């Protein structure tokens, strides 16, 4: 007999770089994750921090309060002179933000969408 286990816990990881911070979110973000979310997204930044980047591509579920911390993080970063971006967003997070009529700035995109950068070349046939 095979047994599968499902990890119902949320994950909040924070990587501090020389000039920014990357916050990785995953799993089911519940109210139990609020302290870790607040610590990663709403704590004072080091003086060298210029960018806050959130990877929410692996989030499988999110409570209203956890989503509120994510939205507040943008305002907190900008109020403290930092830029805030989301590098990836799961369809669930995107839908939750859409329901709340909230948009978060996305990092990157296709190079051809950025002014002054040529479109990528096609592969040879």
XYZ file of C-alpha atoms in Angstrom:
125
model
C 0.000 0.000 0.000
C 1.259 3.478 -0.861
C 0.578 6.496 1.232
C 0.880 10.055 0.017
C 1.384 12.913 2.404
C 0.298 16.428 1.644
C 2.189 19.354 3.129
C -0.479 21.831 4.204
C 1.976 24.310 5.666
C 2.995 27.536 4.043
C 6.587 28.462 3.359
C 8.152 31.889 3.772
C 11.806 32.186 2.849
C 13.879 35.343 2.782
C 17.222 35.811 1.027
C 19.155 39.020 1.678
C 21.359 40.140 -1.198
C 23.865 42.984 -1.336
C 21.287 45.450 -2.675
C 17.944 43.826 -2.041
C 15.856 41.051 -0.625
C 14.065 38.135 -2.288
C 11.077 36.679 -0.459
C 9.952 33.228 -1.574
C 6.403 32.163 -0.727
C 4.881 28.738 -1.221
C 2.280 26.260 -0.087
C -0.822 27.278 1.804
C -0.265 30.680 3.418
C -2.561 30.906 6.411
C -2.855 33.138 9.438
C -0.247 30.872 11.103
C 2.283 32.310 8.608
C 1.537 35.948 9.499
C 4.549 36.403 11.839
C 6.954 35.057 9.202
C 5.292 37.120 6.457
C 5.494 40.280 8.550
C 9.125 39.578 9.428
C 10.086 39.023 5.778
C 8.012 41.793 4.181
C 7.341 44.496 6.774
C 10.557 44.660 8.829
C 12.967 47.578 8.537
C 15.321 47.177 5.580
C 19.112 47.423 5.697
C 20.425 50.720 4.303
C 21.858 48.930 1.247
C 18.482 47.418 0.268
C 17.085 48.953 -2.923
C 14.724 46.245 -4.182
C 12.180 43.902 -2.637
C 11.290 41.001 -4.935
C 8.567 38.485 -4.062
C 8.288 35.061 -5.669
C 4.703 33.882 -5.073
C 4.673 31.348 -7.901
C 4.280 28.318 -5.640
C 1.454 29.615 -3.427
C -1.401 27.107 -3.410
C -3.792 28.955 -1.087
C -3.789 32.244 0.806
C -5.967 33.722 3.548
C -7.237 37.288 3.408
C -4.871 38.404 6.166
C -1.841 36.823 4.480
C -2.819 38.490 1.210
C -3.184 41.807 3.058
C 0.419 41.541 4.290
C 1.593 40.961 0.712
C -0.310 44.028 -0.501
C 0.914 46.140 2.444
C 4.496 45.138 1.626
C 4.379 47.170 -1.585
C 3.347 50.330 0.264
C 5.876 49.676 3.050
C 8.738 49.189 0.585
C 7.860 52.293 -1.441
C 7.350 54.431 1.688
C 10.877 53.450 2.713
C 12.460 54.313 -0.644
C 12.620 50.766 -2.015
C 11.255 49.315 -5.243
C 8.787 46.414 -4.939
C 8.218 43.736 -7.582
C 6.624 40.313 -7.888
C 8.759 37.944 -9.968
C 6.196 35.126 -10.161
C 2.595 34.835 -9.055
C 0.518 31.671 -8.863
C -2.868 31.736 -10.606
C -4.534 31.625 -7.184
C -2.711 34.734 -5.928
C -3.417 36.537 -9.212
C -7.124 35.681 -8.927
C -7.271 36.788 -5.269
C -5.642 40.124 -6.126
C -8.000 40.537 -9.066
C -11.029 39.958 -6.833
C -9.693 42.652 -4.491
C -9.025 44.915 -7.493
C -5.357 45.222 -6.493
C -2.378 45.110 -8.841
C 1.218 44.497 -7.812
C 4.108 45.464 -10.097
C 5.531 42.519 -12.032
C 9.248 42.097 -12.513
C 10.478 41.681 -16.072
C 8.406 40.318 -18.870
C 9.472 39.483 -22.375
C 12.424 41.577 -23.550
C 10.478 42.709 -26.620
C 7.940 44.346 -24.300
C 10.609 46.666 -22.927
C 11.428 49.774 -24.954
C 14.835 49.864 -26.577
C 15.420 46.103 -26.391
C 15.075 44.151 -29.624
C 12.745 41.167 -29.860
C 14.394 37.748 -29.373
C 15.565 35.962 -32.493
C 13.667 32.983 -33.823
C 15.325 29.608 -33.813
C 16.682 28.401 -37.162
C 14.445 25.937 -38.962
